[in-house]
Coordinates of C-alpha atoms in Angstrom, one line a residue:
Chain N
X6 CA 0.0 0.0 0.0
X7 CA 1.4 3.2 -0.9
X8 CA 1.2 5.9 1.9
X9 CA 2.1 9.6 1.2
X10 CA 1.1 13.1 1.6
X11 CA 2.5 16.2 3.2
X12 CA 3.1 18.6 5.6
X13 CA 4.0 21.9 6.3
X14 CA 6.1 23.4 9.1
X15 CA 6.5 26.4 10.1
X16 CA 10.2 26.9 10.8
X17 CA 14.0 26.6 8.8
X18 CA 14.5 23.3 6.8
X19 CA 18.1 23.4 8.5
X20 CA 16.1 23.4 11.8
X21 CA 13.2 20.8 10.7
X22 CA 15.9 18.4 9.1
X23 CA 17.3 18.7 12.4
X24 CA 15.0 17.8 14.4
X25 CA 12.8 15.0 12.2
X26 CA 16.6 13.1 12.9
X27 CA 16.5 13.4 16.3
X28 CA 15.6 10.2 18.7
X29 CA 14.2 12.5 21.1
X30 CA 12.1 14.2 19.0
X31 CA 10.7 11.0 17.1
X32 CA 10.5 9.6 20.3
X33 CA 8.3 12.6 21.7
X34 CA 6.0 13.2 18.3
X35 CA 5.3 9.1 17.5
X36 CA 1.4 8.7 19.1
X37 CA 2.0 5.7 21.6
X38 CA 5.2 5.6 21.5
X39 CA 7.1 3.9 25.1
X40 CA 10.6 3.7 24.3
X41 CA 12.7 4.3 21.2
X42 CA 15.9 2.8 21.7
X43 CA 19.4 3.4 19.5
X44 CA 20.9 -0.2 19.0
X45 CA 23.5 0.7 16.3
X46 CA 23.7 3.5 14.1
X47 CA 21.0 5.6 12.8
X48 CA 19.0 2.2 14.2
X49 CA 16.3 2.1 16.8
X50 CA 13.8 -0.5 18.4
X51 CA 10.7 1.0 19.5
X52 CA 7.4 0.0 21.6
X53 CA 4.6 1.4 20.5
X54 CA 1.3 1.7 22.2
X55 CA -1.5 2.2 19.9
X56 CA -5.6 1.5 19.8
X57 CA -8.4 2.3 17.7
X58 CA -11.8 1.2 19.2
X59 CA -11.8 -1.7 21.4
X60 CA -8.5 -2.9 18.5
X61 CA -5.9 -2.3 21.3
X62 CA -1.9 -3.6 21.0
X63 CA 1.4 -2.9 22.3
X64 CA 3.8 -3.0 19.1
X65 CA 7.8 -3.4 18.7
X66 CA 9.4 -2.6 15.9
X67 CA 12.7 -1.1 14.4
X68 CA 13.2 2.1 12.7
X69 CA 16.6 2.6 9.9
X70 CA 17.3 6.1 8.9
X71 CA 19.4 6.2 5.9
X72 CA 20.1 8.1 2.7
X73 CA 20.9 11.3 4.6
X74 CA 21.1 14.6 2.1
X75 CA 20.8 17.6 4.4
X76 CA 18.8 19.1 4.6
X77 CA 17.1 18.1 1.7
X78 CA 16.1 14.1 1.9
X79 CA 16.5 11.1 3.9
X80 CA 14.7 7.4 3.6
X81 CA 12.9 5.7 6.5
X82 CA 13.2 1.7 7.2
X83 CA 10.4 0.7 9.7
X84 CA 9.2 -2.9 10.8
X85 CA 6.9 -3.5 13.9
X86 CA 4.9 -6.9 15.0
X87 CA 2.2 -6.9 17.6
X88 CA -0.8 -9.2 18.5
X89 CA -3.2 -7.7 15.6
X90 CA -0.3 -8.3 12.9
X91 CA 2.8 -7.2 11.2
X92 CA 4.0 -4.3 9.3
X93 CA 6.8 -3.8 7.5
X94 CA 7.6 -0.3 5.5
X95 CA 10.2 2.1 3.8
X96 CA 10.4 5.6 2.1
X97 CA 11.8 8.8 1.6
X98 CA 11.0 12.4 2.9
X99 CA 11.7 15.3 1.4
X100 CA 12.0 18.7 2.3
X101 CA 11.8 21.7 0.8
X102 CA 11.9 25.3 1.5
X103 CA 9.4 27.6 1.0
X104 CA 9.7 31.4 2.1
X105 CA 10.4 30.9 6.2
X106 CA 8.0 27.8 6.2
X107 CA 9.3 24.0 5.4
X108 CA 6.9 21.6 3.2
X109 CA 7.6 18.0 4.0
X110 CA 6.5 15.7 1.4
X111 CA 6.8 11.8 2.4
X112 CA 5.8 8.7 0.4
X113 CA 6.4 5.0 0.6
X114 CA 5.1 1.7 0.5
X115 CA 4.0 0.2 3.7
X116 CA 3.0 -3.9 3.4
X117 CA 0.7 -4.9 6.5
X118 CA 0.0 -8.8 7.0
X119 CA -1.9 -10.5 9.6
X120 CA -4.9 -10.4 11.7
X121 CA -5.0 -6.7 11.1
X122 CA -4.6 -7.0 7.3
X123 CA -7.4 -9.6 7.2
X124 CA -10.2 -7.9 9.1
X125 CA -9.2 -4.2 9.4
X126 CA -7.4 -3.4 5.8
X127 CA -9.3 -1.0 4.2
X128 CA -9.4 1.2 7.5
X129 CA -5.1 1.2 7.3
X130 CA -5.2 4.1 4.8
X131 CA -6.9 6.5 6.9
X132 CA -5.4 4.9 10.9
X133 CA -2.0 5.7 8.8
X134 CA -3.2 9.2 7.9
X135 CA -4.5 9.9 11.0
X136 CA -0.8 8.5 12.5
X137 CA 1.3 10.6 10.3
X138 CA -1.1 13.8 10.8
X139 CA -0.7 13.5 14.9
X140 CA 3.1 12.9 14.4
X141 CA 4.1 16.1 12.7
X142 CA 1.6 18.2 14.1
X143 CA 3.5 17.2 17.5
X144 CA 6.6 18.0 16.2
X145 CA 5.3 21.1 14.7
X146 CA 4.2 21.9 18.2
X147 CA 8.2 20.8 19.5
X148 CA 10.4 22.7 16.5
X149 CA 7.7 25.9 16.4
X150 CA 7.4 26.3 20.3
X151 CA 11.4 26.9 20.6
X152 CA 11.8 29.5 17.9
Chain K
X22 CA -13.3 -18.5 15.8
X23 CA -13.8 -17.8 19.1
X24 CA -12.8 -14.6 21.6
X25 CA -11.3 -14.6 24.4
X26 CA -12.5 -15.3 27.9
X27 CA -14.5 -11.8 28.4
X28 CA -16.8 -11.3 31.8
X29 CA -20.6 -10.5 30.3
X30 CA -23.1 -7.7 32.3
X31 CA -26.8 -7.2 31.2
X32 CA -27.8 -3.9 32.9
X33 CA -31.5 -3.4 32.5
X34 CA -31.0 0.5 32.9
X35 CA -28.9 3.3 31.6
X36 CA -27.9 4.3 35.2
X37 CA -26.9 1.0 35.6
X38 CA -24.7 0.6 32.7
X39 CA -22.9 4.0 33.1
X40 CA -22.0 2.7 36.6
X41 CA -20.5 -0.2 34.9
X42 CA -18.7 1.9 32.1
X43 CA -17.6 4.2 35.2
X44 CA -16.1 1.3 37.6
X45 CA -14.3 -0.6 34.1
X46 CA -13.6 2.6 31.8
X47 CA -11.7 1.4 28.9
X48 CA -11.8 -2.4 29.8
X49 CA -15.2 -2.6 29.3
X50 CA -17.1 -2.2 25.9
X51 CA -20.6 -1.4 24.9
X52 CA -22.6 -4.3 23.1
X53 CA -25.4 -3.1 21.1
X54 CA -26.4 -5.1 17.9
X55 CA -23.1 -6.6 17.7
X56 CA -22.5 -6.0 13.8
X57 CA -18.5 -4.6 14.5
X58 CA -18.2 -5.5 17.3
X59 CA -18.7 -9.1 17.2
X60 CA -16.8 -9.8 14.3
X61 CA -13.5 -7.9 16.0
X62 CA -14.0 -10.1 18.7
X63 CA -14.1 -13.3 17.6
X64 CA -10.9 -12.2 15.6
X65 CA -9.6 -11.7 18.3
X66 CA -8.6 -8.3 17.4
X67 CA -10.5 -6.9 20.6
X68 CA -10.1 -8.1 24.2
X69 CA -11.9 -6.0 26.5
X70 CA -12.4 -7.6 30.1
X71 CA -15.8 -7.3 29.6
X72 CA -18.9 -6.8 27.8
X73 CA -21.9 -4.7 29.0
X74 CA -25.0 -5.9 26.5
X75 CA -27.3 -2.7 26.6
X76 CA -30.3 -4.7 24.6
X77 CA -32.5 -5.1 27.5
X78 CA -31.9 -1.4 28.5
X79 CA -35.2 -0.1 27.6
X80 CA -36.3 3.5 26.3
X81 CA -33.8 3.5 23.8
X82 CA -36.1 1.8 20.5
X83 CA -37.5 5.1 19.3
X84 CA -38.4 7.3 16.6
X85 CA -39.9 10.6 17.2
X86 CA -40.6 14.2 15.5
X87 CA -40.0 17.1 18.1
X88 CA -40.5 20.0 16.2
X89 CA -38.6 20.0 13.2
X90 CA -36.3 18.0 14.8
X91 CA -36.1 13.8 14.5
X92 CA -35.0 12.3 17.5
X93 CA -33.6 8.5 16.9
X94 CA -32.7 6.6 20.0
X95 CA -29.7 4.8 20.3
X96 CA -30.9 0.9 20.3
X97 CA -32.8 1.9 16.9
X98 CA -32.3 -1.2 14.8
X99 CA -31.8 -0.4 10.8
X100 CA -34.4 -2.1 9.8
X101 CA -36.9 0.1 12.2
X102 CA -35.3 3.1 10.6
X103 CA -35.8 1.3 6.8
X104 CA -39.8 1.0 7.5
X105 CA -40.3 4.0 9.8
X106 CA -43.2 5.6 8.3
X107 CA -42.2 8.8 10.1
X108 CA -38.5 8.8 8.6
X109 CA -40.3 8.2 4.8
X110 CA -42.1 11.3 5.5
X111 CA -39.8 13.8 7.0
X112 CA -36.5 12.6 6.3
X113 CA -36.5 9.5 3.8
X114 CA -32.7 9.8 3.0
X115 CA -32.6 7.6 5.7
X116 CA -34.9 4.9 4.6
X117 CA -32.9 4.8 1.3
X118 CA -29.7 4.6 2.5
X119 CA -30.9 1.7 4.6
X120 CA -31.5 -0.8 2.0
X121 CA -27.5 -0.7 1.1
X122 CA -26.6 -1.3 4.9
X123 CA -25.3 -4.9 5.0
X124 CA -27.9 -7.3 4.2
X125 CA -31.5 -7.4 6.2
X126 CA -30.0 -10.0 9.1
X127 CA -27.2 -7.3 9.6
X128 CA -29.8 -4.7 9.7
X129 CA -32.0 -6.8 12.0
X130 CA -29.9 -6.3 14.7
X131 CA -27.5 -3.3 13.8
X132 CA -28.1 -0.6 16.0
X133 CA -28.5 3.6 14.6
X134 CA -26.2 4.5 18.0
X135 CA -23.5 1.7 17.9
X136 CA -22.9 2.1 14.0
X137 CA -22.4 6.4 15.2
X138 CA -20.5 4.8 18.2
X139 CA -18.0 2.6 15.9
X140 CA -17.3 5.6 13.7
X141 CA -16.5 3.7 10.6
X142 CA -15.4 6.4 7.9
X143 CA -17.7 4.4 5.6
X144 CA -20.7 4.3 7.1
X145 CA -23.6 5.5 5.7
X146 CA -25.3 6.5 8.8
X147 CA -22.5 8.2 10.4
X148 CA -22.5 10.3 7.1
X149 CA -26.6 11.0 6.9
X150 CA -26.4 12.6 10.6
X151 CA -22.8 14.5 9.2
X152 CA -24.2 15.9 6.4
X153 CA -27.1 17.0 7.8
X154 CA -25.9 18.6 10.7
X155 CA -27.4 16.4 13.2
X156 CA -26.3 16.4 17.3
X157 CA -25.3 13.6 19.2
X158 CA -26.8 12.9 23.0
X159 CA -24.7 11.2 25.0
X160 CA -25.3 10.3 28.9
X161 CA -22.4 10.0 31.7
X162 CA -21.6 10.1 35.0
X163 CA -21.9 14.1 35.2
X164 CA -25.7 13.4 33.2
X165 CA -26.8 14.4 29.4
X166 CA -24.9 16.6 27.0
X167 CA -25.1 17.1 23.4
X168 CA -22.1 16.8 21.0
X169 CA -22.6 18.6 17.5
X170 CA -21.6 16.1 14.8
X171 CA -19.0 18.2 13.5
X172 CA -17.2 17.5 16.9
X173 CA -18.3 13.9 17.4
X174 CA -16.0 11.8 15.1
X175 CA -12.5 12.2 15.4
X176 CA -11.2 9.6 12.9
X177 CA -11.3 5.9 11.9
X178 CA -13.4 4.6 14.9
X179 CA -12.6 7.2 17.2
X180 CA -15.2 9.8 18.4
X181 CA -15.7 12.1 21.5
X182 CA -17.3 10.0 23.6
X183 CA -15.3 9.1 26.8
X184 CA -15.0 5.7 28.1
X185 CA -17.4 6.4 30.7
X186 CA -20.3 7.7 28.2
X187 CA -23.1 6.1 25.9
X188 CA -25.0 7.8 23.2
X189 CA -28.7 7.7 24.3
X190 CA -29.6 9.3 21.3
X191 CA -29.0 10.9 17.4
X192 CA -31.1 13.9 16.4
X193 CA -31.4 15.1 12.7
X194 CA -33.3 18.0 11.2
X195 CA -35.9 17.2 8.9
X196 CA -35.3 17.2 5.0
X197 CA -35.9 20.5 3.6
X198 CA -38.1 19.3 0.8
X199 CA -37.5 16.2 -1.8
X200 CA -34.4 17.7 -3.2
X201 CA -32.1 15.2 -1.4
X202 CA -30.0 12.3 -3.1
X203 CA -28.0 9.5 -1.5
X204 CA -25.2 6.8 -3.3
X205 CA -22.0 5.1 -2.1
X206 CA -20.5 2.5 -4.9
X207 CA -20.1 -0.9 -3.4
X208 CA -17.6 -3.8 -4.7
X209 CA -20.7 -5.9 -3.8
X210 CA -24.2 -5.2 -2.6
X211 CA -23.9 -4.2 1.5
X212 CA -20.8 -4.2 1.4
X213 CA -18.6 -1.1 3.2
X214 CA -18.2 2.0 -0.1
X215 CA -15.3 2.9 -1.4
X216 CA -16.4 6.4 -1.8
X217 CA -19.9 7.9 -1.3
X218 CA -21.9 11.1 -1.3
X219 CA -25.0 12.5 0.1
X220 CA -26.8 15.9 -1.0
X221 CA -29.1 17.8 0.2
X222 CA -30.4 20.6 -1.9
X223 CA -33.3 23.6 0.2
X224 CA -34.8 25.2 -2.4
X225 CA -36.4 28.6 -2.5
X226 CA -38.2 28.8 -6.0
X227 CA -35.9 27.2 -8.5
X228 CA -32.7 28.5 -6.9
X229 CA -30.9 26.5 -4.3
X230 CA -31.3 28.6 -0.9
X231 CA -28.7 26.0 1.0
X232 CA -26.8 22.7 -0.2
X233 CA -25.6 20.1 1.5
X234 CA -23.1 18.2 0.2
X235 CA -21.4 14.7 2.3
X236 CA -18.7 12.2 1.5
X237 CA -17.9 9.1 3.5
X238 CA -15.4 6.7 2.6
X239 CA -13.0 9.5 1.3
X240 CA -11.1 10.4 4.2
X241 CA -10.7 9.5 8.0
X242 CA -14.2 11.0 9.1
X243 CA -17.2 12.3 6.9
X244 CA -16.6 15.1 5.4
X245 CA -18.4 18.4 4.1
X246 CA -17.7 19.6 0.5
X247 CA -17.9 22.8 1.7
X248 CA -16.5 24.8 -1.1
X249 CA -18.5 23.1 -3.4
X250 CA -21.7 23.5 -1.5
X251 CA -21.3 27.6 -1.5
X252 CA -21.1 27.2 -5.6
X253 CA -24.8 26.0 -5.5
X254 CA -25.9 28.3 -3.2
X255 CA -28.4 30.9 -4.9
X256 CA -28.2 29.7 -8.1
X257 CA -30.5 27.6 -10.4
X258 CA -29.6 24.0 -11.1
X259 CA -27.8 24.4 -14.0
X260 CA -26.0 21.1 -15.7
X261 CA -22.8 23.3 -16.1
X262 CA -23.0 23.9 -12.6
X263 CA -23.2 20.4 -10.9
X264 CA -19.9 19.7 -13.3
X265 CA -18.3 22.4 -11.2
X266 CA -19.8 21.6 -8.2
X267 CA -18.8 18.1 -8.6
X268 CA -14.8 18.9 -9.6
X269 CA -14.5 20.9 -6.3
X270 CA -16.1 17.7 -4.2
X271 CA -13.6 15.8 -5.9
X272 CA -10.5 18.2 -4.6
X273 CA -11.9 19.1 -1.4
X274 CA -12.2 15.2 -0.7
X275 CA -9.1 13.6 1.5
X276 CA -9.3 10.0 0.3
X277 CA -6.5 7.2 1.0
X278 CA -5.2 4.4 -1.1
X279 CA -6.0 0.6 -0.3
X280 CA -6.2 -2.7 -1.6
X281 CA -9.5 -1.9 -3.2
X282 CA -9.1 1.6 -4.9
X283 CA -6.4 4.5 -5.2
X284 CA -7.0 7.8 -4.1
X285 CA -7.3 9.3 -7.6
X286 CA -9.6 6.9 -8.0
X287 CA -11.8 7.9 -4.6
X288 CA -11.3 11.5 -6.1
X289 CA -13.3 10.2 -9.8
X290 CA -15.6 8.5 -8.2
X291 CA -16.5 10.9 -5.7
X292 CA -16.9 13.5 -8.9
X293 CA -18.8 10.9 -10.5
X294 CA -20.9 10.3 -7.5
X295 CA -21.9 13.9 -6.7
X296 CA -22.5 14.9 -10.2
X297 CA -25.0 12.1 -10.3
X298 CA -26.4 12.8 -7.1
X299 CA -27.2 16.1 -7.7
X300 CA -28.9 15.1 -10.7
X301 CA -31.0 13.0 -9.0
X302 CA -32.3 15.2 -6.2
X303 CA -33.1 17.7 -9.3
X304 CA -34.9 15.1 -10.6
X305 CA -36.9 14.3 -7.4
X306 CA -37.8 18.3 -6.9
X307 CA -39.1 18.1 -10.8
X308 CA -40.9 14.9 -9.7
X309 CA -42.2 16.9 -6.4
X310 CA -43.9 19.7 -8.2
X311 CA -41.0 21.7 -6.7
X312 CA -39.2 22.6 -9.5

């Protein structure tokens, strides 16, 4: 399934490059997310938290940042299992300047197998929207509340 | 397939249910009809610690015309709403749009407040009350209060309502006149949309006083093509109009891609769909004398 889309924040691309990189950040902006661990480099497992409805699971799962291009691109690794399934995922983001604002445009392909996949596909599309929308509109809140 | 272990309640009232949804909070989860839910459970998707089956709660079957105002208790079944003689006459979008919910055993014992509760960005229910405005009532431990639809769903089965609340009831204005016009496309007959759309056209003489325009199935909640909806308003229901109107649904929609369709595609078909809707509540005002 292909997920992408975009986002707009309003600070530096220097400064948003920055901070999309930074464990503390992701750690901070990801909805549900319990610990986001470094076990090599650029490499981190991560518990995740997440329900919709009465669908509730605790997720782990490994995030790869590669392909760095300051501050214009880098690519995104992620796999995660829980109890509702499995889902696997990689892409690139992309930012780009635009007057004192920063567009962030992401796309990739995200495969999802499993319980989840069986019963609740056609709902992943919009839980992943609704994912990515909460994640940068935290770390709008970080990056634009330390200007 | 079965679920797993859950303890089971039967309240008999709503006072006694909100203490049960007050001592479990998020353990516990609301059985109605059991359409969504069931099927989750014996997936073994959901595992709440218990279930609290609200069908013997009584007071909460109704339909009833309060001014202009349709009031539609929560335990409604869709088939109630599909027959209601009252719906056919004051707001028979409703009664329409049932005949394409699931199939009739589905309907038997799907309830109007759980499919609202569920939130499923495809519903056609959830998008009937959106579109036209209506208000949810919702009871808790601090009493009644009344959410407006616009701040009831939040996205893909999540909604307003806290742990320790239930909706009691839905209320919907009546339709305007017969300018109204439902249709979602299904892979299959009952099945959930891929995109739909819902208008509403209030008519003062042949010009369109006020249109509502829905879409469900295009993005995480229903939506409003709002945009579109202030091109109709005070004009006359031209052909080159709807085309317009029906390009800006399209953009203003906020559909994801799936196994069964792409967004581009949602965006089409959601052109497609309004264009025809439109057309077809035109039709129904020429039919009504009104035009």
């Amino acid at each position: 399934m292909r997920i992408e889309g975009e986002y707009t924040l309003k600070a530096p691309r220097a400064r948003v490059y920055e901070r999309l990189l930074s464990p503390e950040a992701i750690s901070r902006a990801m909805p549900g997310c319990e610990s986001l661990t470094p076990v090599g480099d650029n490499v981190y497992e991560m518990v995740l938290k997440m329900g919709i409805a009465a669908v509730k699971g605790t997720y782990t799962g490994r995030i790869e940042l590669s392909g760095f291009t300051p501050p214009e691109r880098y690519s995104m690794r992620v796999e995660g299992s829980g109890t509702p399934g499995v889902v696997k995922g990689g892409g690139e983001l992309r930012l780009e300047e635009n007057g004192s604002e920063t567009q962030v445009f992401y796309s990739g392909d995200v495969e999802v197998s499993g319980k989840i996949a069986a019963v609740g596909y056609r709902l992943i599309g919009s839980v992943a929207k609704m994912v990515i929308n909460k994640y940068f509109a935290e770390m709008a809140k970080q990056i634009e509340g330390q200007q | 397939m079965k679920p797993a272990p859950f303890d089971y309640y039967d309240p008999s009232t709503v006072e006694e249910t909100l203490a049960l949804l007050q001592e479990h909070g998020d353990e516990a989860k609301l059985l109605a009809g059991g359409q969504s839910l069931l099927p989750l459970l014996n997936m073994r998707l959901a595992k709440p610690a218990l279930l609290v089956d609200i069908n013997r709660v009584p007071g909460l079957d109704y339909i009833r015309r309060e001014n202009g105002t349709i009031a539609i208790g929560a335990l409604t079944r869709h088939r109630t709403v599909e027959l209601s003689p009252l719906l056919k006459e004051h707001c028979p979008i409703f009664c329409h749009s049932a005949q394409f919910v699931g199939d009739i055993q589905v309907r038997n014992r799907g309830t109007f407040g759980g499919s609202l509760a569920h939130a499923d960005p495809t519903a056609q229910f959830c998008a009937l009350v959106y579109t036209l405005g209506g208000t949810i009532v919702a009871r808790g431990p601090a009493g009644s209060r009344t959410i407006p639809i616009e701040e009831f769903f939040l996205g893909p089965l999540t909604t307003a309502l806290e742990a320790t609340e239930m909706i009691t009831e839905a209320q919907v204005p009546a339709l305007p006149g017969p300018g109204w016009s439902v249709r979602g496309m299904q892979p299959r007959h009952g099945d959930f949309v891929i995109a739909g759309v819902a208008v509403v056209l209030d008519m003062e003489g042949d010009r369109c006083r006020a249109a509502r325009i829905g879409m469900y199935g295009v993005g995480a909640t229903p939506l409003r093509a709002r945009e579109a909806e202030a091109k109709l308003q005070g004009q006359k229901l031209e052909d080159s109009l709807f085309a317009e109107a029906a390009a800006t649904a399209a953009r203003e929609a906020d559909p994801a891609s799936d196994v069964q369709a792409s967004a581009e595609y949602r965006r089409e078909v959601v052109k497609w769909l309004t264009e025809w809707n439109l057309k077809n509540a035109r039709g129904r005002l020429a039919k009504g004398g009104t035009l």
